[in-house]
């Protein structure tokens, strides 16, 4: 974890929302419903400083990827605002947004699905140069591609090969080269190591850390793996059913998690000093559907600390320390699900 962040935010997300029409079930049709709405992202706000890595953690289906894509307008937000380097991204015209994309990129989870199998590495990585007019000649484009291909640890001699001729880790390196060839400032890393073998994950994480330092990048790093998030992030945002329930520095959130959901995530991570002593908090039930989210605190049907007020009233984020907020009605009681068993 590094603390290279400067004061001014590069990205500001304010009350961002993304809703879309859901599929009607048979029961919906029988009751005469004409449509259903999935509120995938609900009133999310945070800043990311230049040079910072904000880790975004949460279960699969909680809205993390939709949030990342809405920030880049790969999916249009329904409401709220995203400001990048002082510019309101949400107000840009399609042509202005196209130009802005040079500065804001994404690395996808699945390197198999995100690369066109009929294109060579040189063509895949060179496409952003073409789209943004960043090379005057074909030979200049090839030189720029070769430079970034080498930077991500691939052999330039393999630039005319096709994706299927590479391993999973190498394919993710191609995806990273494609994201970085236009020299962006901000990258959404959307579960970039989840589809890879564990032995390869550490190499790709190290590569992303090195590139961040060398190229002065800022990341929103999305993962369901709290160990990965803890290793590389400066700050962490914990997401549950479309909302940020806890936000703060890695040290604050992971050493002193205040939201019961964060505590349940942390309970699955073995303590270095006290291995095997921490009790695993087992949540009952699955993540509820965003089609019919629970009332009040959305975590209440699974929360061991829920009381009546939790079922009716939505908790607002409150400060629980320096640069640390959490949204829970019972913060003042300083309760913890992370009690350890006596040795
Ligand atoms: Fe649990 Fe209530 Fe806090 Fe929600 S508000 S996390 S239900 S204690």
mmCIF file of C-alpha atoms and ligand atoms in Angstrom:
data_model
loop_
_atom_site.group_PDB
_atom_site.id
_atom_site.type_symbol
_atom_site.label_atom_id
_atom_site.label_comp_id
_atom_site.label_asym_id
_atom_site.label_seq_id
_atom_site.Cartn_x
_atom_site.Cartn_y
_atom_site.Cartn_z
ATOM 1 C CA UNK A 1 0.000 0.000 0.000
ATOM 2 C CA UNK A 2 1.455 3.280 -0.952
ATOM 3 C CA UNK A 3 0.512 6.771 0.039
ATOM 4 C CA UNK A 4 1.410 8.685 -3.073
ATOM 5 C CA UNK A 5 -1.967 10.356 -3.333
ATOM 6 C CA UNK A 6 -2.087 14.117 -3.808
ATOM 7 C CA UNK A 7 -4.815 16.339 -2.425
ATOM 8 C CA UNK A 8 -7.047 17.054 -5.456
ATOM 9 C CA UNK A 9 -9.449 14.296 -6.478
ATOM 10 C CA UNK A 10 -9.043 13.028 -10.018
ATOM 11 C CA UNK A 11 -12.490 11.391 -9.904
ATOM 12 C CA UNK A 12 -15.524 12.553 -7.958
ATOM 13 C CA UNK A 13 -18.623 10.381 -7.947
ATOM 14 C CA UNK A 14 -21.730 12.084 -6.550
ATOM 15 C CA UNK A 15 -24.998 10.276 -5.834
ATOM 16 C CA UNK A 16 -24.514 7.986 -8.811
ATOM 17 C CA UNK A 17 -27.437 5.755 -9.691
ATOM 18 C CA UNK A 18 -27.922 3.085 -12.294
ATOM 19 C CA UNK A 19 -31.290 1.428 -12.730
ATOM 20 C CA UNK A 20 -32.447 -0.749 -15.568
ATOM 21 C CA UNK A 21 -35.552 -2.635 -16.540
ATOM 22 C CA UNK A 22 -35.628 -6.180 -15.213
ATOM 23 C CA UNK A 23 -37.295 -9.249 -16.679
ATOM 24 C CA UNK A 24 -40.902 -9.857 -15.690
ATOM 25 C CA UNK A 25 -41.479 -13.151 -13.931
ATOM 26 C CA UNK A 26 -44.633 -15.206 -14.505
ATOM 27 C CA UNK A 27 -45.901 -14.037 -11.094
ATOM 28 C CA UNK A 28 -45.301 -10.405 -12.162
ATOM 29 C CA UNK A 29 -47.301 -10.938 -15.329
ATOM 30 C CA UNK A 30 -50.165 -12.590 -13.441
ATOM 31 C CA UNK A 31 -50.391 -9.597 -11.098
ATOM 32 C CA UNK A 32 -50.547 -7.221 -14.064
ATOM 33 C CA UNK A 33 -47.102 -5.648 -13.623
ATOM 34 C CA UNK A 34 -45.873 -4.026 -16.805
ATOM 35 C CA UNK A 35 -42.230 -3.602 -15.791
ATOM 36 C CA UNK A 36 -39.708 -4.144 -12.996
ATOM 37 C CA UNK A 37 -36.768 -1.940 -12.111
ATOM 38 C CA UNK A 38 -33.372 -3.195 -10.968
ATOM 39 C CA UNK A 39 -31.603 -0.531 -8.906
ATOM 40 C CA UNK A 40 -28.044 -1.792 -9.455
ATOM 41 C CA UNK A 41 -26.277 1.316 -8.094
ATOM 42 C CA UNK A 42 -28.052 3.493 -5.563
ATOM 43 C CA UNK A 43 -26.758 6.931 -4.539
ATOM 44 C CA UNK A 44 -23.024 6.139 -4.502
ATOM 45 C CA UNK A 45 -20.559 8.941 -3.692
ATOM 46 C CA UNK A 46 -16.762 8.945 -3.306
ATOM 47 C CA UNK A 47 -13.600 10.658 -4.542
ATOM 48 C CA UNK A 48 -10.414 9.080 -5.858
ATOM 49 C CA UNK A 49 -7.270 11.169 -5.613
ATOM 50 C CA UNK A 50 -4.722 11.258 -8.392
ATOM 51 C CA UNK A 51 -2.293 8.380 -7.968
ATOM 52 C CA UNK A 52 -4.548 6.562 -5.512
ATOM 53 C CA UNK A 53 -5.929 3.020 -5.629
ATOM 54 C CA UNK A 54 -9.480 2.761 -4.311
ATOM 55 C CA UNK A 55 -10.432 -0.876 -3.760
ATOM 56 C CA UNK A 56 -14.115 -1.719 -4.249
ATOM 57 C CA UNK A 57 -15.128 -4.908 -2.457
ATOM 58 C CA UNK A 58 -18.426 -6.767 -2.290
ATOM 59 C CA UNK A 59 -20.169 -9.997 -3.206
ATOM 60 C CA UNK A 60 -20.836 -10.995 -6.766
ATOM 61 C CA UNK A 61 -24.032 -9.263 -7.953
ATOM 62 C CA UNK A 62 -23.775 -6.289 -5.544
ATOM 63 C CA UNK A 63 -23.331 -3.756 -8.372
ATOM 64 C CA UNK A 64 -19.528 -3.302 -8.371
ATOM 65 C CA UNK A 65 -19.038 -3.805 -12.106
ATOM 66 C CA UNK A 66 -22.098 -1.731 -12.973
ATOM 67 C CA UNK A 67 -20.680 1.082 -10.840
ATOM 68 C CA UNK A 68 -17.281 0.883 -12.603
ATOM 69 C CA UNK A 69 -18.899 0.908 -16.026
ATOM 70 C CA UNK A 70 -21.281 3.731 -15.105
ATOM 71 C CA UNK A 71 -18.326 5.895 -14.048
ATOM 72 C CA UNK A 72 -16.836 5.396 -17.528
ATOM 73 C CA UNK A 73 -20.277 5.748 -19.147
ATOM 74 C CA UNK A 74 -19.917 2.346 -20.746
ATOM 75 C CA UNK A 75 -23.341 2.046 -19.153
ATOM 76 C CA UNK A 76 -25.226 5.338 -18.893
ATOM 77 C CA UNK A 77 -25.914 6.355 -15.277
ATOM 78 C CA UNK A 78 -29.580 7.018 -14.472
ATOM 79 C CA UNK A 79 -28.787 9.889 -12.091
ATOM 80 C CA UNK A 80 -25.875 11.567 -10.324
ATOM 81 C CA UNK A 81 -22.607 13.009 -11.517
ATOM 82 C CA UNK A 82 -19.069 11.910 -12.271
ATOM 83 C CA UNK A 83 -16.353 14.555 -12.445
ATOM 84 C CA UNK A 84 -12.971 13.702 -13.962
ATOM 85 C CA UNK A 85 -10.150 16.215 -13.511
ATOM 86 C CA UNK A 86 -12.735 18.961 -12.970
ATOM 87 C CA UNK A 87 -14.881 18.047 -15.996
ATOM 88 C CA UNK A 88 -18.439 16.764 -15.626
ATOM 89 C CA UNK A 89 -18.189 13.487 -17.532
ATOM 90 C CA UNK A 90 -21.920 12.828 -17.253
ATOM 91 C CA UNK A 91 -22.647 16.015 -19.238
ATOM 92 C CA UNK A 92 -20.291 15.292 -22.166
ATOM 93 C CA UNK A 93 -21.638 14.785 -25.684
ATOM 94 C CA UNK A 94 -20.876 11.426 -27.384
ATOM 95 C CA UNK A 95 -17.941 12.938 -29.327
ATOM 96 C CA UNK A 96 -16.548 14.654 -26.198
ATOM 97 C CA UNK A 97 -16.936 11.370 -24.316
ATOM 98 C CA UNK A 98 -15.066 9.524 -27.059
ATOM 99 C CA UNK A 99 -12.133 11.907 -26.625
ATOM 100 C CA UNK A 100 -12.337 11.535 -22.831
ATOM 101 C CA UNK A 101 -12.098 7.736 -23.124
ATOM 102 C CA UNK A 102 -8.429 8.114 -24.023
ATOM 103 C CA UNK A 103 -7.917 9.233 -20.432
ATOM 104 C CA UNK A 104 -10.263 6.724 -18.740
ATOM 105 C CA UNK A 105 -9.919 3.037 -19.506
ATOM 106 C CA UNK A 106 -11.003 -0.371 -18.235
ATOM 107 C CA UNK A 107 -9.346 -3.754 -17.760
ATOM 108 C CA UNK A 108 -11.931 -6.516 -17.923
ATOM 109 C CA UNK A 109 -12.226 -9.615 -15.786
ATOM 110 C CA UNK A 110 -12.259 -12.175 -18.535
ATOM 111 C CA UNK A 111 -9.292 -11.926 -20.890
ATOM 112 C CA UNK A 112 -10.770 -14.762 -22.965
ATOM 113 C CA UNK A 113 -14.007 -12.927 -23.723
ATOM 114 C CA UNK A 114 -12.643 -9.391 -24.047
ATOM 115 C CA UNK A 115 -10.157 -9.983 -26.882
ATOM 116 C CA UNK A 116 -11.270 -10.368 -30.496
ATOM 117 C CA UNK A 117 -10.053 -13.851 -31.509
ATOM 118 C CA UNK A 118 -9.682 -12.821 -35.162
ATOM 119 C CA UNK A 119 -7.281 -9.951 -34.476
ATOM 120 C CA UNK A 120 -3.567 -10.130 -33.771
ATOM 121 C CA UNK A 121 -2.069 -8.607 -30.631
ATOM 122 C CA UNK A 122 -0.737 -5.717 -32.734
ATOM 123 C CA UNK A 123 -4.248 -5.020 -34.061
ATOM 124 C CA UNK A 124 -5.979 -5.399 -30.671
ATOM 125 C CA UNK A 125 -3.537 -3.192 -28.795
ATOM 126 C CA UNK A 126 -3.270 -0.717 -31.700
ATOM 127 C CA UNK A 127 -7.030 -0.126 -31.972
ATOM 128 C CA UNK A 128 -7.180 2.676 -29.327
ATOM 129 C CA UNK A 129 -4.335 4.465 -31.168
ATOM 130 C CA UNK A 130 -6.470 4.415 -34.321
ATOM 131 C CA UNK A 131 -9.660 5.463 -32.516
ATOM 132 C CA UNK A 132 -7.980 8.441 -30.887
ATOM 133 C CA UNK A 133 -5.669 9.375 -33.805
ATOM 134 C CA UNK A 134 -2.573 8.933 -31.648
ATOM 135 C CA UNK A 135 -0.211 7.685 -34.372
ATOM 136 C CA UNK A 136 0.491 9.446 -37.665
ATOM 137 C CA UNK A 137 1.721 6.393 -39.532
ATOM 138 C CA UNK A 138 1.318 2.627 -39.357
ATOM 139 C CA UNK A 139 4.959 2.260 -38.405
ATOM 140 C CA UNK A 140 4.604 4.791 -35.557
ATOM 141 C CA UNK A 141 1.544 2.856 -34.320
ATOM 142 C CA UNK A 142 3.511 -0.397 -34.425
ATOM 143 C CA UNK A 143 6.360 1.181 -32.457
ATOM 144 C CA UNK A 144 3.931 2.458 -29.794
ATOM 145 C CA UNK A 145 2.287 -0.956 -29.586
ATOM 146 C CA UNK A 146 5.690 -2.653 -29.281
ATOM 147 C CA UNK A 147 6.633 -0.268 -26.460
ATOM 148 C CA UNK A 148 3.545 -1.068 -24.373
ATOM 149 C CA UNK A 149 3.656 -4.788 -25.213
ATOM 150 C CA UNK A 150 7.200 -4.929 -23.807
ATOM 151 C CA UNK A 151 6.138 -2.883 -20.772
ATOM 152 C CA UNK A 152 3.472 -5.429 -19.825
ATOM 153 C CA UNK A 153 5.993 -8.273 -20.085
ATOM 154 C CA UNK A 154 5.133 -9.792 -23.470
ATOM 155 C CA UNK A 155 7.587 -10.513 -26.263
ATOM 156 C CA UNK A 156 7.372 -8.020 -29.137
ATOM 157 C CA UNK A 157 8.220 -10.934 -31.446
ATOM 158 C CA UNK A 158 4.755 -12.330 -30.599
ATOM 159 C CA UNK A 159 2.807 -9.228 -31.664
ATOM 160 C CA UNK A 160 1.462 -10.914 -34.785
ATOM 161 C CA UNK A 161 0.038 -13.871 -32.892
ATOM 162 C CA UNK A 162 -3.644 -14.348 -32.050
ATOM 163 C CA UNK A 163 -5.151 -14.453 -28.533
ATOM 164 C CA UNK A 164 -5.652 -18.233 -28.568
ATOM 165 C CA UNK A 165 -1.878 -18.665 -28.864
ATOM 166 C CA UNK A 166 -1.376 -17.178 -25.379
ATOM 167 C CA UNK A 167 -1.984 -18.416 -21.828
ATOM 168 C CA UNK A 168 -4.640 -16.839 -19.574
ATOM 169 C CA UNK A 169 -2.097 -14.614 -17.803
ATOM 170 C CA UNK A 170 -0.578 -13.508 -21.106
ATOM 171 C CA UNK A 171 -4.037 -12.715 -22.464
ATOM 172 C CA UNK A 172 -4.680 -10.497 -19.455
ATOM 173 C CA UNK A 173 -1.369 -8.755 -20.209
ATOM 174 C CA UNK A 174 -2.717 -8.080 -23.733
ATOM 175 C CA UNK A 175 -5.859 -6.581 -22.157
ATOM 176 C CA UNK A 176 -3.702 -4.394 -19.925
ATOM 177 C CA UNK A 177 -1.583 -3.267 -22.912
ATOM 178 C CA UNK A 178 -4.759 -2.334 -24.808
ATOM 179 C CA UNK A 179 -5.992 -0.273 -21.833
ATOM 180 C CA UNK A 180 -2.658 1.515 -21.404
ATOM 181 C CA UNK A 181 -1.520 2.181 -24.982
ATOM 182 C CA UNK A 182 -3.357 5.540 -25.098
ATOM 183 C CA UNK A 183 -1.614 6.600 -21.848
ATOM 184 C CA UNK A 184 -4.776 7.052 -19.771
ATOM 185 C CA UNK A 185 -4.771 8.495 -16.249
ATOM 186 C CA UNK A 186 -7.595 6.486 -14.705
ATOM 187 C CA UNK A 187 -8.275 2.753 -15.006
ATOM 188 C CA UNK A 188 -11.217 0.727 -13.762
ATOM 189 C CA UNK A 189 -9.710 -2.697 -13.018
ATOM 190 C CA UNK A 190 -12.816 -4.900 -13.046
ATOM 191 C CA UNK A 191 -11.847 -8.125 -11.234
ATOM 192 C CA UNK A 192 -8.695 -8.341 -13.413
ATOM 193 C CA UNK A 193 -7.291 -11.442 -11.691
ATOM 194 C CA UNK A 194 -10.452 -13.371 -10.750
ATOM 195 C CA UNK A 195 -10.446 -15.554 -13.863
ATOM 196 C CA UNK A 196 -6.742 -16.451 -13.519
ATOM 197 C CA UNK A 197 -4.959 -19.313 -11.766
ATOM 198 C CA UNK A 198 -3.826 -18.363 -8.261
ATOM 199 C CA UNK A 199 -0.170 -18.744 -9.305
ATOM 200 C CA UNK A 200 -0.653 -16.133 -12.063
ATOM 201 C CA UNK A 201 -2.729 -13.697 -9.982
ATOM 202 C CA UNK A 202 0.258 -12.425 -7.983
ATOM 203 C CA UNK A 203 2.234 -11.697 -11.168
ATOM 204 C CA UNK A 204 -0.597 -9.655 -12.686
ATOM 205 C CA UNK A 205 -1.189 -7.768 -9.422
ATOM 206 C CA UNK A 206 2.510 -6.921 -9.243
ATOM 207 C CA UNK A 207 2.456 -5.791 -12.877
ATOM 208 C CA UNK A 208 -0.507 -3.484 -12.176
ATOM 209 C CA UNK A 209 1.290 -2.051 -9.127
ATOM 210 C CA UNK A 210 4.476 -1.446 -11.154
ATOM 211 C CA UNK A 211 2.581 0.185 -14.021
ATOM 212 C CA UNK A 212 0.691 2.375 -11.614
ATOM 213 C CA UNK A 213 3.971 3.673 -10.204
ATOM 214 C CA UNK A 214 5.774 4.047 -13.555
ATOM 215 C CA UNK A 215 2.846 5.651 -15.425
ATOM 216 C CA UNK A 216 1.312 7.640 -12.540
ATOM 217 C CA UNK A 217 -2.014 5.792 -12.833
ATOM 218 C CA UNK A 218 -5.097 5.996 -10.644
ATOM 219 C CA UNK A 219 -7.158 2.825 -10.178
ATOM 220 C CA UNK A 220 -10.632 1.854 -9.101
ATOM 221 C CA UNK A 221 -9.806 -1.774 -8.322
ATOM 222 C CA UNK A 222 -12.866 -4.018 -8.146
ATOM 223 C CA UNK A 223 -12.605 -7.408 -6.446
ATOM 224 C CA UNK A 224 -14.574 -9.827 -4.299
ATOM 225 C CA UNK A 225 -11.286 -10.906 -2.674
ATOM 226 C CA UNK A 226 -10.569 -8.892 0.446
ATOM 227 C CA UNK A 227 -6.948 -10.114 0.615
ATOM 228 C CA UNK A 228 -6.243 -8.694 -2.862
ATOM 229 C CA UNK A 229 -7.980 -5.423 -1.990
ATOM 230 C CA UNK A 230 -6.058 -5.159 1.296
ATOM 231 C CA UNK A 231 -2.727 -5.798 -0.417
ATOM 232 C CA UNK A 232 -2.897 -3.161 -3.111
ATOM 233 C CA UNK A 233 -5.406 -0.454 -2.147
ATOM 234 C CA UNK A 234 -4.864 2.869 -0.407
ATOM 235 C CA UNK A 235 -8.525 3.113 0.552
ATOM 236 C CA UNK A 236 -11.420 0.662 0.467
ATOM 237 C CA UNK A 237 -15.115 1.062 -0.333
ATOM 238 C CA UNK A 238 -17.373 -1.794 0.777
ATOM 239 C CA UNK A 239 -20.461 -2.266 -1.398
ATOM 240 C CA UNK A 240 -23.659 -4.056 -0.503
ATOM 241 C CA UNK A 241 -26.675 -4.253 -2.822
ATOM 242 C CA UNK A 242 -25.838 -1.120 -4.798
ATOM 243 C CA UNK A 243 -24.716 1.053 -1.874
ATOM 244 C CA UNK A 244 -21.401 1.884 -0.188
ATOM 245 C CA UNK A 245 -21.775 0.773 3.432
ATOM 246 C CA UNK A 246 -18.218 1.531 4.622
ATOM 247 C CA UNK A 247 -15.389 3.644 3.226
ATOM 248 C CA UNK A 248 -11.953 4.510 4.556
ATOM 249 C CA UNK A 249 -8.241 3.850 4.462
ATOM 250 C CA UNK A 250 -7.205 0.213 4.178
ATOM 251 C CA UNK A 251 -5.787 0.283 7.694
ATOM 252 C CA UNK A 252 -8.931 1.784 9.196
ATOM 253 C CA UNK A 253 -11.455 -0.416 7.398
ATOM 254 C CA UNK A 254 -9.600 -3.722 7.562
ATOM 255 C CA UNK A 255 -8.146 -3.349 11.081
ATOM 256 C CA UNK A 256 -11.246 -1.777 12.580
ATOM 257 C CA UNK A 257 -14.261 -2.649 10.401
ATOM 258 C CA UNK A 258 -17.331 -0.919 11.814
ATOM 259 C CA UNK A 259 -20.134 -2.134 9.554
ATOM 260 C CA UNK A 260 -21.436 -5.634 10.356
ATOM 261 C CA UNK A 261 -21.193 -6.577 6.661
ATOM 262 C CA UNK A 262 -17.507 -5.586 6.518
ATOM 263 C CA UNK A 263 -16.975 -7.498 9.756
ATOM 264 C CA UNK A 264 -18.530 -10.593 8.171
ATOM 265 C CA UNK A 265 -16.178 -10.261 5.180
ATOM 266 C CA UNK A 266 -13.190 -9.827 7.502
ATOM 267 C CA UNK A 267 -14.168 -12.844 9.568
ATOM 268 C CA UNK A 268 -13.252 -15.066 6.607
ATOM 269 C CA UNK A 269 -9.659 -13.718 6.577
ATOM 270 C CA UNK A 270 -7.325 -15.612 8.970
ATOM 271 C CA UNK A 271 -5.592 -13.390 11.538
ATOM 272 C CA UNK A 272 -1.821 -13.467 11.157
ATOM 273 C CA UNK A 273 -1.165 -13.137 14.918
ATOM 274 C CA UNK A 274 -3.976 -15.389 16.009
ATOM 275 C CA UNK A 275 -4.600 -18.019 13.328
ATOM 276 C CA UNK A 276 -7.700 -20.135 13.756
ATOM 277 C CA UNK A 277 -9.033 -18.140 16.722
ATOM 278 C CA UNK A 278 -11.370 -15.792 14.895
ATOM 279 C CA UNK A 279 -14.963 -16.948 14.640
ATOM 280 C CA UNK A 280 -16.334 -17.068 11.122
ATOM 281 C CA UNK A 281 -19.490 -14.963 10.850
ATOM 282 C CA UNK A 282 -21.867 -16.980 8.715
ATOM 283 C CA UNK A 283 -24.477 -14.792 7.081
ATOM 284 C CA UNK A 284 -27.881 -16.353 6.608
ATOM 285 C CA UNK A 285 -29.380 -16.265 3.110
ATOM 286 C CA UNK A 286 -28.041 -14.968 -0.171
ATOM 287 C CA UNK A 287 -27.608 -11.430 -1.377
ATOM 288 C CA UNK A 288 -31.218 -10.248 -1.886
ATOM 289 C CA UNK A 289 -32.324 -9.424 -5.429
ATOM 290 C CA UNK A 290 -31.945 -5.747 -6.388
ATOM 291 C CA UNK A 291 -35.386 -6.225 -8.029
ATOM 292 C CA UNK A 292 -37.003 -6.225 -4.597
ATOM 293 C CA UNK A 293 -34.448 -4.863 -2.102
ATOM 294 C CA UNK A 294 -35.268 -5.054 1.624
ATOM 295 C CA UNK A 295 -36.704 -1.963 3.314
ATOM 296 C CA UNK A 296 -34.656 0.145 5.756
ATOM 297 C CA UNK A 297 -31.079 -1.090 5.954
ATOM 298 C CA UNK A 298 -30.698 -3.428 2.982
ATOM 299 C CA UNK A 299 -28.465 -5.698 5.044
ATOM 300 C CA UNK A 300 -31.085 -6.261 7.778
ATOM 301 C CA UNK A 301 -32.379 -9.713 6.664
ATOM 302 C CA UNK A 302 -28.824 -11.110 7.018
ATOM 303 C CA UNK A 303 -27.473 -8.953 9.834
ATOM 304 C CA UNK A 304 -27.011 -10.652 13.238
ATOM 305 C CA UNK A 305 -27.314 -7.214 14.912
ATOM 306 C CA UNK A 306 -30.550 -6.088 13.219
ATOM 307 C CA UNK A 307 -33.247 -4.457 15.361
ATOM 308 C CA UNK A 308 -36.660 -2.987 14.532
ATOM 309 C CA UNK A 309 -35.291 0.367 13.431
ATOM 310 C CA UNK A 310 -33.100 -1.400 10.860
ATOM 311 C CA UNK A 311 -36.172 -2.756 9.100
ATOM 312 C CA UNK A 312 -37.766 0.658 8.562
ATOM 313 C CA UNK A 313 -35.094 3.333 8.479
ATOM 314 C CA UNK A 314 -32.214 3.684 6.000
ATOM 315 C CA UNK A 315 -28.925 4.377 7.843
ATOM 316 C CA UNK A 316 -26.842 7.276 6.502
ATOM 317 C CA UNK A 317 -23.021 7.242 6.328
ATOM 318 C CA UNK A 318 -21.477 8.641 9.514
ATOM 319 C CA UNK A 319 -17.891 9.472 10.391
ATOM 320 C CA UNK A 320 -16.367 6.794 12.600
ATOM 321 C CA UNK A 321 -12.789 8.090 12.523
ATOM 322 C CA UNK A 322 -10.366 10.026 10.344
ATOM 323 C CA UNK A 323 -11.311 9.412 6.688
ATOM 324 C CA UNK A 324 -13.551 6.526 7.742
ATOM 325 C CA UNK A 325 -17.341 6.355 7.363
ATOM 326 C CA UNK A 326 -19.924 3.613 7.859
ATOM 327 C CA UNK A 327 -23.720 3.433 7.457
ATOM 328 C CA UNK A 328 -25.295 1.520 10.347
ATOM 329 C CA UNK A 329 -27.817 2.447 13.074
ATOM 330 C CA UNK A 330 -25.803 0.729 15.829
ATOM 331 C CA UNK A 331 -22.392 2.388 15.393
ATOM 332 C CA UNK A 332 -22.612 4.217 18.716
ATOM 333 C CA UNK A 333 -22.796 0.878 20.574
ATOM 334 C CA UNK A 334 -19.403 -0.130 19.145
ATOM 335 C CA UNK A 335 -20.501 -3.737 18.630
ATOM 336 C CA UNK A 336 -18.360 -6.252 16.808
ATOM 337 C CA UNK A 337 -19.065 -9.607 15.222
ATOM 338 C CA UNK A 338 -15.338 -10.274 15.243
ATOM 339 C CA UNK A 339 -14.874 -11.487 18.790
ATOM 340 C CA UNK A 340 -12.152 -14.117 18.963
ATOM 341 C CA UNK A 341 -12.492 -17.365 20.863
ATOM 342 C CA UNK A 342 -10.280 -17.690 23.945
ATOM 343 C CA UNK A 343 -7.016 -19.482 23.163
HETATM 344 FE FE1 LIG B 1 -27.227 -4.429 10.846
HETATM 345 FE FE2 LIG B 1 -29.027 -2.602 11.542
HETATM 346 FE FE3 LIG B 1 -26.523 -1.872 11.149
HETATM 347 FE FE4 LIG B 1 -28.031 -2.583 9.091
HETATM 348 S S1 LIG B 1 -28.332 -0.810 10.401
HETATM 349 S S2 LIG B 1 -25.969 -3.200 9.456
HETATM 350 S S3 LIG B 1 -29.262 -4.201 9.998
HETATM 351 S S4 LIG B 1 -27.287 -3.247 12.768
#
